Coordinates of C-alpha atoms and ligand atoms in Angstrom, one line a residue:
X1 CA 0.0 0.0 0.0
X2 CA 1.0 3.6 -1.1
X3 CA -0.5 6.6 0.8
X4 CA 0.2 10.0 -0.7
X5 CA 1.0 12.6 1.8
X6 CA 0.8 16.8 1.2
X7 CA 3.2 18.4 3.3
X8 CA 3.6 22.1 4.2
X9 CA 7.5 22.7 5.7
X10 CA 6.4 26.0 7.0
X11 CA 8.5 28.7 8.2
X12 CA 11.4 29.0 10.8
X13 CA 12.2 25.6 12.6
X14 CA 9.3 24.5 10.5
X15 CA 11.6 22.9 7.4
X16 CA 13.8 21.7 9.6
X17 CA 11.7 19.7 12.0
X18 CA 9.4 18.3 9.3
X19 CA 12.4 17.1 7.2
X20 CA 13.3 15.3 10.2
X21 CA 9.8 13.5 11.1
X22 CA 9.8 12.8 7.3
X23 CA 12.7 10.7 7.1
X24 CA 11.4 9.1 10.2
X25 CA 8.6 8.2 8.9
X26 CA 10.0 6.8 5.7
X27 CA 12.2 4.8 8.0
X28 CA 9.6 2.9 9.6
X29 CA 7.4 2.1 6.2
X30 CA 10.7 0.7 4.8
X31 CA 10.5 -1.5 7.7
X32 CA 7.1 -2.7 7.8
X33 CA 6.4 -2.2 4.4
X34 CA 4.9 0.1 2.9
X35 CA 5.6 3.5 1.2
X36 CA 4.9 7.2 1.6
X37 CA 4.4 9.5 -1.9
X38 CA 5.4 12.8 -0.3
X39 CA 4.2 15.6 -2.4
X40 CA 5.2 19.5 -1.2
X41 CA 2.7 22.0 -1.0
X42 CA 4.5 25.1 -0.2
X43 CA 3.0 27.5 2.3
X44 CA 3.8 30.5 4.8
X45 CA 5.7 33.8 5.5
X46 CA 8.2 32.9 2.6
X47 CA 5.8 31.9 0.4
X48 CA 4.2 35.0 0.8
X49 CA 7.3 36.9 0.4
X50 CA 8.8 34.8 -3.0
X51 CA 4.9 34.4 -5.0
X52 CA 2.6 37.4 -3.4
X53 CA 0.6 34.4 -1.5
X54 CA 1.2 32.9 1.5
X55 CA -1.1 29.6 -0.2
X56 CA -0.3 29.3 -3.7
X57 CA -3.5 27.8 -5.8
X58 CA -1.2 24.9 -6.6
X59 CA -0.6 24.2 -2.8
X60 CA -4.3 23.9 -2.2
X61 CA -4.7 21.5 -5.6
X62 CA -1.8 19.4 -3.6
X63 CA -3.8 18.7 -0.3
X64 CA -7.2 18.4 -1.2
X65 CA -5.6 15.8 -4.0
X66 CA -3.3 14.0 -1.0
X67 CA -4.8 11.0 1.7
X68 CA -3.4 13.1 4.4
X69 CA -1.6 16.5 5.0
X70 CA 1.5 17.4 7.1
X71 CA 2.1 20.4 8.7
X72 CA 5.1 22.3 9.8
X73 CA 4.1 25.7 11.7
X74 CA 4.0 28.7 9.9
X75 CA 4.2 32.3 10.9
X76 CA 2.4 35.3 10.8
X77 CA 0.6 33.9 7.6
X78 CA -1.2 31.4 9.9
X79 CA -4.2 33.2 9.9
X80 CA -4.2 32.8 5.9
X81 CA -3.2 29.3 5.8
X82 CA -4.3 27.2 8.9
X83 CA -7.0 28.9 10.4
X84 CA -8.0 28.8 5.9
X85 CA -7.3 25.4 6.0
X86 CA -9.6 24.5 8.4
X87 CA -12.4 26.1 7.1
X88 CA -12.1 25.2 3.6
X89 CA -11.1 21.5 4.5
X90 CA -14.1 21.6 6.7
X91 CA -11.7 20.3 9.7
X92 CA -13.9 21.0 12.7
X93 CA -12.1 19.1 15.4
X94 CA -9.0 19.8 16.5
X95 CA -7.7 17.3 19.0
X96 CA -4.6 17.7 20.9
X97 CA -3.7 15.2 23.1
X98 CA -1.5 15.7 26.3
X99 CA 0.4 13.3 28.5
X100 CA 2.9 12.9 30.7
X101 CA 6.5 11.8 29.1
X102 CA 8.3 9.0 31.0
X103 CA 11.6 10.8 32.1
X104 CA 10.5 14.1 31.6
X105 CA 11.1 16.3 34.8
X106 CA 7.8 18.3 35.3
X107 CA 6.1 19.4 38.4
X108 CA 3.0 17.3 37.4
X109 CA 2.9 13.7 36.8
X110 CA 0.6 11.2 35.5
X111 CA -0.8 13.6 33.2
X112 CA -3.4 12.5 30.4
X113 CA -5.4 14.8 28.9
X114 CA -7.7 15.4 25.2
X115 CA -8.5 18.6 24.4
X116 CA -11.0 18.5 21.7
X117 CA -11.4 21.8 20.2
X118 CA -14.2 23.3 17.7
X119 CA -11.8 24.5 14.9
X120 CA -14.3 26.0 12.2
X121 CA -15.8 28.7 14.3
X122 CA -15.6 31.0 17.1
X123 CA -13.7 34.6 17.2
X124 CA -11.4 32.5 14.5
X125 CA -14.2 33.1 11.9
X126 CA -12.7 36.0 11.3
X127 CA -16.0 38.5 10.5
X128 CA -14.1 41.6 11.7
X129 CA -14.7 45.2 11.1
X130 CA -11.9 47.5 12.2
X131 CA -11.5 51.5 11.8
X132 CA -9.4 54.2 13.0
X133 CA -12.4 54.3 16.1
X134 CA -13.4 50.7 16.6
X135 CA -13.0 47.1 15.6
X136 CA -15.8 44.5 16.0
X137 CA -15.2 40.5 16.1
X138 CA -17.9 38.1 15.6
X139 CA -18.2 35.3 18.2
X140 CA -20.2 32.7 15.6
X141 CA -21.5 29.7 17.0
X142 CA -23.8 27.7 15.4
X143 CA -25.8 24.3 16.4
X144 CA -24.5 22.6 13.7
X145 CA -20.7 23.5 14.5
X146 CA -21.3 23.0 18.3
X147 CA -23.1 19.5 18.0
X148 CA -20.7 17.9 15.5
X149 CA -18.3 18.7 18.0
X150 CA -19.6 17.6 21.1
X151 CA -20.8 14.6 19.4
X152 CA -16.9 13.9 18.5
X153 CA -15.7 14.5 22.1
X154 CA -18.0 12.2 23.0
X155 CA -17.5 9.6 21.0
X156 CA -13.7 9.6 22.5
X157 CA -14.5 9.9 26.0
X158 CA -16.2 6.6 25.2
X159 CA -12.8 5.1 24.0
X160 CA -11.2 6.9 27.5
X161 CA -12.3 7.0 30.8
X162 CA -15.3 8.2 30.2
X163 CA -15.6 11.6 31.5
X164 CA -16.3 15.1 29.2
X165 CA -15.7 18.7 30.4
X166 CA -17.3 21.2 28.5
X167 CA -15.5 24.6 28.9
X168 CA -17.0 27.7 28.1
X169 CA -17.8 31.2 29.6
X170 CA -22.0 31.2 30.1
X171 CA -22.1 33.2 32.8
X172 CA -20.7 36.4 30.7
X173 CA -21.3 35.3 27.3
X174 CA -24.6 33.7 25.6
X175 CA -22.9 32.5 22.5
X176 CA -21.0 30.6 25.0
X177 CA -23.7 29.4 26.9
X178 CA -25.8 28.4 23.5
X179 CA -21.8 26.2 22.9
X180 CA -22.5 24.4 26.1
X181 CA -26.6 23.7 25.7
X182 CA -25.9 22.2 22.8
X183 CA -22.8 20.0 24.3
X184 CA -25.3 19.2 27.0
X185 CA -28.0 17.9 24.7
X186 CA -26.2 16.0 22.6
X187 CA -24.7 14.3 26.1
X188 CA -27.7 12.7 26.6
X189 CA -27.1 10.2 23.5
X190 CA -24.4 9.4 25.6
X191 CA -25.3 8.1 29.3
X192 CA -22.3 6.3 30.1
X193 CA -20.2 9.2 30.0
X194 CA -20.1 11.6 33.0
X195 CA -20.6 15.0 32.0
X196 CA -19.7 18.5 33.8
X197 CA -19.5 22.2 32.4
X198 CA -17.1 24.7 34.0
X199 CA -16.2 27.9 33.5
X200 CA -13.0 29.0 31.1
X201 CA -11.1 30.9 33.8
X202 CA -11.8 27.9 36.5
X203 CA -10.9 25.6 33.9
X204 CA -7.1 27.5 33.3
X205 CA -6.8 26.9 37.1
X206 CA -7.7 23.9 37.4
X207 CA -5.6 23.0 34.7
X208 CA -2.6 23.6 36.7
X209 CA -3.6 23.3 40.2
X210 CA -5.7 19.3 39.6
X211 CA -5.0 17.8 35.7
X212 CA -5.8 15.2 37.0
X213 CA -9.5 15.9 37.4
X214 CA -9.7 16.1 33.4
X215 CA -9.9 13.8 30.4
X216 CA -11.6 15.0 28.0
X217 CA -11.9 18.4 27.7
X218 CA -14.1 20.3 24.6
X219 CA -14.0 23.8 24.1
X220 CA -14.8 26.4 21.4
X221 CA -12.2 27.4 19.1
X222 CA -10.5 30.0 20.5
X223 CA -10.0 28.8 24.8
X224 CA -9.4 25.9 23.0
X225 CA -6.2 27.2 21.4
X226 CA -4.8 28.6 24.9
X227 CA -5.5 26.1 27.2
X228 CA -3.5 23.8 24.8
X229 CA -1.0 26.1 25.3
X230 CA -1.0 25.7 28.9
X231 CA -1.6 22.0 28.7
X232 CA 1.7 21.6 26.7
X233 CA 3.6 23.4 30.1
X234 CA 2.5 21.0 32.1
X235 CA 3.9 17.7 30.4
X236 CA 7.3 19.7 29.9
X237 CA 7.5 21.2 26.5
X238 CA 5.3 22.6 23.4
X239 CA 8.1 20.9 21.5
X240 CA 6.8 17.8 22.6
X241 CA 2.8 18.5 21.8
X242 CA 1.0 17.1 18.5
X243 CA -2.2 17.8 16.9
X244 CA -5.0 16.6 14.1
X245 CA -7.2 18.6 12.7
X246 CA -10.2 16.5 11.3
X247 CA -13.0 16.6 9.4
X248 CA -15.6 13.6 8.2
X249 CA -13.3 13.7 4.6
X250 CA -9.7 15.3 5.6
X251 CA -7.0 15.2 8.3
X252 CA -4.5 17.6 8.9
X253 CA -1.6 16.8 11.1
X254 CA 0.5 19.5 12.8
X255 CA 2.4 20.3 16.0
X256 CA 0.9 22.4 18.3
X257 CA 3.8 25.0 18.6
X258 CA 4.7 27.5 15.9
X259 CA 7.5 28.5 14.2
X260 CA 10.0 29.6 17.2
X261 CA 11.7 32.3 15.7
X262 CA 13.4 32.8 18.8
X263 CA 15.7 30.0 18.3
X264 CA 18.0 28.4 16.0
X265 CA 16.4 25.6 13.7
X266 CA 19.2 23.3 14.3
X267 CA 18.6 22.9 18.2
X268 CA 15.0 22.7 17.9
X269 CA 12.9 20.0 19.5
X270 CA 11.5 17.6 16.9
X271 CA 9.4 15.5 18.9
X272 CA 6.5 17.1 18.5
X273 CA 6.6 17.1 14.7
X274 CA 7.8 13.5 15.0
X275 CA 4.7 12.5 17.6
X276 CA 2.3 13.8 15.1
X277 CA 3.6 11.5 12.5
X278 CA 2.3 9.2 14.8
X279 CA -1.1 10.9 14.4
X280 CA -1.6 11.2 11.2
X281 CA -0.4 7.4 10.5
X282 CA -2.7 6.3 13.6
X283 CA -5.6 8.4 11.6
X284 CA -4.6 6.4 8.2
X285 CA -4.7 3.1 9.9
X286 CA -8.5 3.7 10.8
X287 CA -9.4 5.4 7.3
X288 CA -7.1 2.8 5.2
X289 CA -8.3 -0.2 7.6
X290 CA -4.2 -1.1 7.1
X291 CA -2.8 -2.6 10.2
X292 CA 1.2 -1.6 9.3
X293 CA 0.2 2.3 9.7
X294 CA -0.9 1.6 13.5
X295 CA 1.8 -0.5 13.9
X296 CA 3.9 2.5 12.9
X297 CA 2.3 4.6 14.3
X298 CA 3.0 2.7 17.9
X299 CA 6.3 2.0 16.9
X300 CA 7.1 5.9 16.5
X301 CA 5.3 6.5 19.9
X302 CA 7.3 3.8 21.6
X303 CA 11.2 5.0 20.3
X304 CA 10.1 8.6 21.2
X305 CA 9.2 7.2 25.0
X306 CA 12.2 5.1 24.7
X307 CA 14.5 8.1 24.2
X308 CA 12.9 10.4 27.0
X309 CA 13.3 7.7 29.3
X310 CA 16.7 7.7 28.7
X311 CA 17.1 11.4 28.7
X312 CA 20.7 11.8 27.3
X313 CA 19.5 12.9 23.7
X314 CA 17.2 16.0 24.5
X315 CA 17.0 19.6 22.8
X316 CA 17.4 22.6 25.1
X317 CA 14.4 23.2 25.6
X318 CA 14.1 19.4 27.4
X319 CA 17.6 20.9 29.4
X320 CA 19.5 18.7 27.1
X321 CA 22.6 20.1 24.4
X322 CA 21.3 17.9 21.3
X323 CA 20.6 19.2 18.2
X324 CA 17.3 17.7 16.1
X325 CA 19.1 15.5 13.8
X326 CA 20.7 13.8 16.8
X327 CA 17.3 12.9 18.3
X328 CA 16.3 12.3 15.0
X329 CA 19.1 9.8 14.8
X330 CA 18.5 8.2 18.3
X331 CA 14.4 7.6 17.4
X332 CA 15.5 5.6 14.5
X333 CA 18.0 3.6 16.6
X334 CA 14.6 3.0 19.1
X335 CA 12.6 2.3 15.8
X336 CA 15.5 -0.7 14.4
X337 CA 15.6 -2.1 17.8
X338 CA 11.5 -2.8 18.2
X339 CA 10.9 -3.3 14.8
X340 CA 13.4 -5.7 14.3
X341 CA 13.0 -8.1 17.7
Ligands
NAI401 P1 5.8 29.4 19.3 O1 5.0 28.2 19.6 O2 6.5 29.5 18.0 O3 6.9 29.6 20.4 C1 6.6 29.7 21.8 C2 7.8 29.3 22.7 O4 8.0 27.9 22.6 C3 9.1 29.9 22.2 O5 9.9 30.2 23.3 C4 9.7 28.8 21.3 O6 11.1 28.9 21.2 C5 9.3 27.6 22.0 N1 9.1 26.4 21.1 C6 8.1 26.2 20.2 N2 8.3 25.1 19.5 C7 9.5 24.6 20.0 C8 10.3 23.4 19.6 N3 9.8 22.6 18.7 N4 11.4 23.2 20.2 C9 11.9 24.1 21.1 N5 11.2 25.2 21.5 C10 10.0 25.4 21.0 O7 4.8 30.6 19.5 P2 5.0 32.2 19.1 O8 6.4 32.6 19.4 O9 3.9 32.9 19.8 O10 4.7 32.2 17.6 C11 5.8 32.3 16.6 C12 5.1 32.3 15.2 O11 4.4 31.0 15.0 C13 4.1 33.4 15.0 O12 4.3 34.0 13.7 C14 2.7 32.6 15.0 O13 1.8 33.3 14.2 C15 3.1 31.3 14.5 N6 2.3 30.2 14.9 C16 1.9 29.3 14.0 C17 1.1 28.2 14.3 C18 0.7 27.2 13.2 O14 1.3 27.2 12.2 N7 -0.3 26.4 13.5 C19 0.7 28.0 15.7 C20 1.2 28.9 16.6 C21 1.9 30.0 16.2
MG402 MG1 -2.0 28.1 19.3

């Protein structure tokens, strides 16, 4: 079997990291056998800056034409080309998982979290009006957008423990209260899970001061977006967070960081880009009904556990002196050891 995968490199550590995950990727289908058609869809800042767009038309013919799409982060374009993406791809849930790494120093432990965010609506909308005396945001939820999206959350609390949090900010806001009526209502399909509501602001607190309260956690668009932030602090590292956006047709894979500009690409953490390899493979193996890509998909989860349990190959931002294509290298070592006992 031959999947065809669109990928974006992005902008700043973007190239680099994605080259990396790339060739780990192609590593582990060589191994179990199968193969990867990666075709490049440019997109970003220097996009922008070479053709006038920051998505070229061509780009877009690329990924709606491709089985999956990889992501590197972009920049300041993101606007134009993620938050795009998921509208035109129709990718309403964005779900970014969260756990705790073995070998990773953090305050909290035992960490395992799903934030499952609405990706199509919200502030991100972006039905703005701004002049020299005002600007005016739209905060657009609709039934359809807010049930799809429970419903989803849902569906993988059933596969976890069983337990949904619906975030929002009623008490202030009533498109925000209308989000979590419709949550509620669509719970009800759902007896077995155990449902609760809470309030944005409580929910950032309780994030840090009791994770462990949380599994599934669904939010609108936008809280969505900073608690994941907040989330990634917690288990030691946005370099080490991945994400899917999904819809019922397409799946877009990226990391849930950006593109760093503060550091130097060489020395950036590629785990995260690697773990959402992971994803998207995991993602294929249900669409594709193909065993191999979960088996890879484990396999990559296992190496990158492997090496932060043995903590010697880590990027600064882990407290370790490594540059990417050393943990690059030491995943692959990982990889040949499981795959081939
Ligand atoms: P950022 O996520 O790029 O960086 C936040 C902090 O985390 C920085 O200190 C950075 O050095 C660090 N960091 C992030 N990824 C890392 C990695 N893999 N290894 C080591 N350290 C890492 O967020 P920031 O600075 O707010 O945004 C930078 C640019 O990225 C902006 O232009 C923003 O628009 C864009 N962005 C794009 C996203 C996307 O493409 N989906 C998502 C978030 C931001
Ligand atoms: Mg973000």
């Amino acid at each position: 079997m031959r999947i065809r995968v669109a990928f974006i490199p992005g902008d700043g550590i973007g190239p680099k990291v994605v080259g990396l995950a790339r060739e780990v990727v192609d590593y582990v289908a060589e191994l179990l056998g199968f193969g990867v058609e990666w075709v490049e869809a440019p997109a970003g800042d220097r996009v922008k800056e070479e053709v006038g767009e920051p998505l070229p038309r061509e780009s877009l013919g690329k990924i709606l034409g491709a089985d999956a799409v990889f992501k590197g982060p972009v920049g300041e374009t993101a606007k134009d080309v993620i938050v795009y993406l998921r509208m035109r791809l129709d990718l309403y849930a964005n779900l970014r998982p969260f756990r705790s790494f073995p070998g990773i120093r953090s305050r909290w432990e035992g960490i395992d979290l799903l934030i499952v965010r609405e990706n199509t609506e919200d502030l991100y909308k972006g039905v703005e009006d701004v002049g020299p005396e005002h600007a005016v945001s739209l905060l657009i939820i609709t039934r359809k957008g807010a049930e799809r999206i429970a419903r989803m959350a849902l569906r993988l609390a059933s596969r976890r423990k069983r337990k949904l949090t619906v975030v929002h900010k009623g008490n202030v806001l009533r498109s925000y209260r209308f989000f979590r009526d419709v949550a509620l209502e669509v719970a009800k399909e759902f007896p077995e899970i155990n449902v609760e509501d809470m309030y944005v602001d409580n929910a950032a607190y309780q994030l840090v001061t009791n994770p462990w309260r949380f599994d599934v956690m669904l939010t609108p668009n936008m809280f969505g977006d900073i608690l994941s932030d907040e989330a990634a602090a917690l288990v030691g590292s946005l370099g080490l967070t991945c994400s899917a956006n999904i819809g019922d047709r397409y799946g877009l894979f990226e990391p849930v960081h950006g593109s760093a500009p503060d550091i130097d690409p060489e020395y950036a953490n590629p785990l995260g880009q690697i773990l959402t390899s992971a994803m998207m493979l995991e993602w294929i193996a249900e669409k594709k009904g193909d065993e191999r890509f979960r088996q890879a998909s484990k396999t990559i989860n296992k190496a990158v556990d492997a090496l932060l349990n043995e903590g010697k190959t880590l990027t600064p931002d882990l407290g370790g002196v490594s540059r990417a294509d050393e943990v690059k290298g030491r995943v692959m070592e990982f990889i040949r050891s499981f795959v081939g006992s």
